[in-house]
Short mmCIF file of C-alpha atoms in Angstrom, two decimals:
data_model
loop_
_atom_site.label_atom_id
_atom_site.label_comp_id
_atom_site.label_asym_id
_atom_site.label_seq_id
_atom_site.Cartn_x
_atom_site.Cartn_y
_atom_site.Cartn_z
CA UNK W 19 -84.90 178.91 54.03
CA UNK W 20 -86.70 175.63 55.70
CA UNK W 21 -88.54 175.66 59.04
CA UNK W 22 -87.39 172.69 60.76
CA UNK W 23 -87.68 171.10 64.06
CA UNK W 24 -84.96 170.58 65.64
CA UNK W 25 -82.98 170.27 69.53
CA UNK W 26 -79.73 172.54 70.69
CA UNK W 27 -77.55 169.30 70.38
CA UNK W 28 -78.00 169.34 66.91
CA UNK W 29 -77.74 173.28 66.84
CA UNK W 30 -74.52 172.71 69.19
CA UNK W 31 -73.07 169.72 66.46
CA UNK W 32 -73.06 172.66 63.67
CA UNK W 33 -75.80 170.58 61.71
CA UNK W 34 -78.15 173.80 61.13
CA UNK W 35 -77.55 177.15 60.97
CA UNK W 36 -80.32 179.55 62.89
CA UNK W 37 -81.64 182.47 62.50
CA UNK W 38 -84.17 182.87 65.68
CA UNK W 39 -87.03 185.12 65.64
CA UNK W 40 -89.56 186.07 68.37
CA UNK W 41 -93.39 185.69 67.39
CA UNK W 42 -96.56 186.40 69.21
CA UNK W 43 -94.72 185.13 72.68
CA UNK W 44 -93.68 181.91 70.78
CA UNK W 45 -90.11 181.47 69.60
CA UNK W 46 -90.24 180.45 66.16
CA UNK W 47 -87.05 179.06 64.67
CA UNK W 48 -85.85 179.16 61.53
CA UNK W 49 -83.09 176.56 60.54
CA UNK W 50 -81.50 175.82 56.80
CA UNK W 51 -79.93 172.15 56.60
CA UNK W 52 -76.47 171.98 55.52
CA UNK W 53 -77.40 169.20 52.89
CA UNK W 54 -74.01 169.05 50.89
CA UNK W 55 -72.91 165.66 49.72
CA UNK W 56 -76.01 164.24 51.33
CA UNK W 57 -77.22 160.85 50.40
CA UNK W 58 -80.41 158.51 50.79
CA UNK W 59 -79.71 154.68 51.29
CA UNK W 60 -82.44 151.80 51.28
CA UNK W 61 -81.04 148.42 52.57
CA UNK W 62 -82.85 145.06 52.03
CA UNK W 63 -82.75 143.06 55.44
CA UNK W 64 -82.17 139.47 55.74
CA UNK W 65 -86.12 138.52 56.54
CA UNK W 66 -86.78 141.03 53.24
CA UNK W 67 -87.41 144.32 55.65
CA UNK W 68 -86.61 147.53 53.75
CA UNK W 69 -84.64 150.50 55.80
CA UNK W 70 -83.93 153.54 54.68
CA UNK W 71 -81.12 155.87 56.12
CA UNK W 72 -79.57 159.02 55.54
CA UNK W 73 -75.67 159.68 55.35
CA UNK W 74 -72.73 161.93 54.28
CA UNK W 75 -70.35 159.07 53.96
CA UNK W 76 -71.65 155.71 52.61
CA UNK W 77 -69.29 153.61 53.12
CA UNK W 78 -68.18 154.73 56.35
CA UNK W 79 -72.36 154.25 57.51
CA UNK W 80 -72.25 150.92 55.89
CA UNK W 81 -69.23 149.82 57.86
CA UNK W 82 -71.13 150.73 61.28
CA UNK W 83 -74.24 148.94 59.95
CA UNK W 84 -71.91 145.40 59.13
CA UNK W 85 -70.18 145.86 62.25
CA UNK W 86 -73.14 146.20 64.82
CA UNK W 87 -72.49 149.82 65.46
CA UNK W 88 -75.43 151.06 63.29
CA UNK W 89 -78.67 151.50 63.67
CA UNK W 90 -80.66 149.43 66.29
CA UNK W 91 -82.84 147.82 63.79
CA UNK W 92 -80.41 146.82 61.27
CA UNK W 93 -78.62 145.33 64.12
CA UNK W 94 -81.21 143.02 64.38
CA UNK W 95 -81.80 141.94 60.76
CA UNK W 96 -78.11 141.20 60.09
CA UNK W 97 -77.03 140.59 57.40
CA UNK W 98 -78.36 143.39 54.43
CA UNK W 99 -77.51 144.37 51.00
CA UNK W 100 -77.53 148.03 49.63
CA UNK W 101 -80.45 148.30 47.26
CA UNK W 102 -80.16 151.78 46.15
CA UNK W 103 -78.54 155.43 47.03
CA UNK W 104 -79.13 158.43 45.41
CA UNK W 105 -77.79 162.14 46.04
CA UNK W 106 -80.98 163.96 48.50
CA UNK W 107 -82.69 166.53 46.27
#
């Protein structure tokens, strides 16, 4: 199991699973990623920028990039092109 950082929204979103566990007055806890079906995506920018996302759903992720609902920076450097994806390991 991974020890990851994480906030309750995500906890709340059912992104992580925890197991909690109290330590030396600090609450340590312990969280395994639900990484099923997970990909990596690097996207080539139009001024040549690289960004690299993470996704469950490529083409649905893609379509939010294209149609300005996407990330903030790829917003900005409209238009891209997919330069690889691979399964996360």
């Amino acid at each position: 199991m991974a020890v990851v950082e994480f906030n309750e929204r995500d906890e709340l979103a059912g992104k992580i699973e925890v197991k909690k566990t109290v330590s030396s007055g600090w609450r340590r806890q312990e969280a395994k990623l639900k990484m099923d079906n997970w990909l990596v995506y690097i996207l080539q920018c139009s001024d040549g920028t690289m960004y690299c996302g993470i996704t469950n759903n490529l083409e649905k992720r893609l379509e939010a990039h294209n149609s300005g609902k996407g990330s903030r920076y790829v917003r900005a450097h409209l238009p891209f092109r997919l330069v690889a994806a691979s399964p996360m390991m």
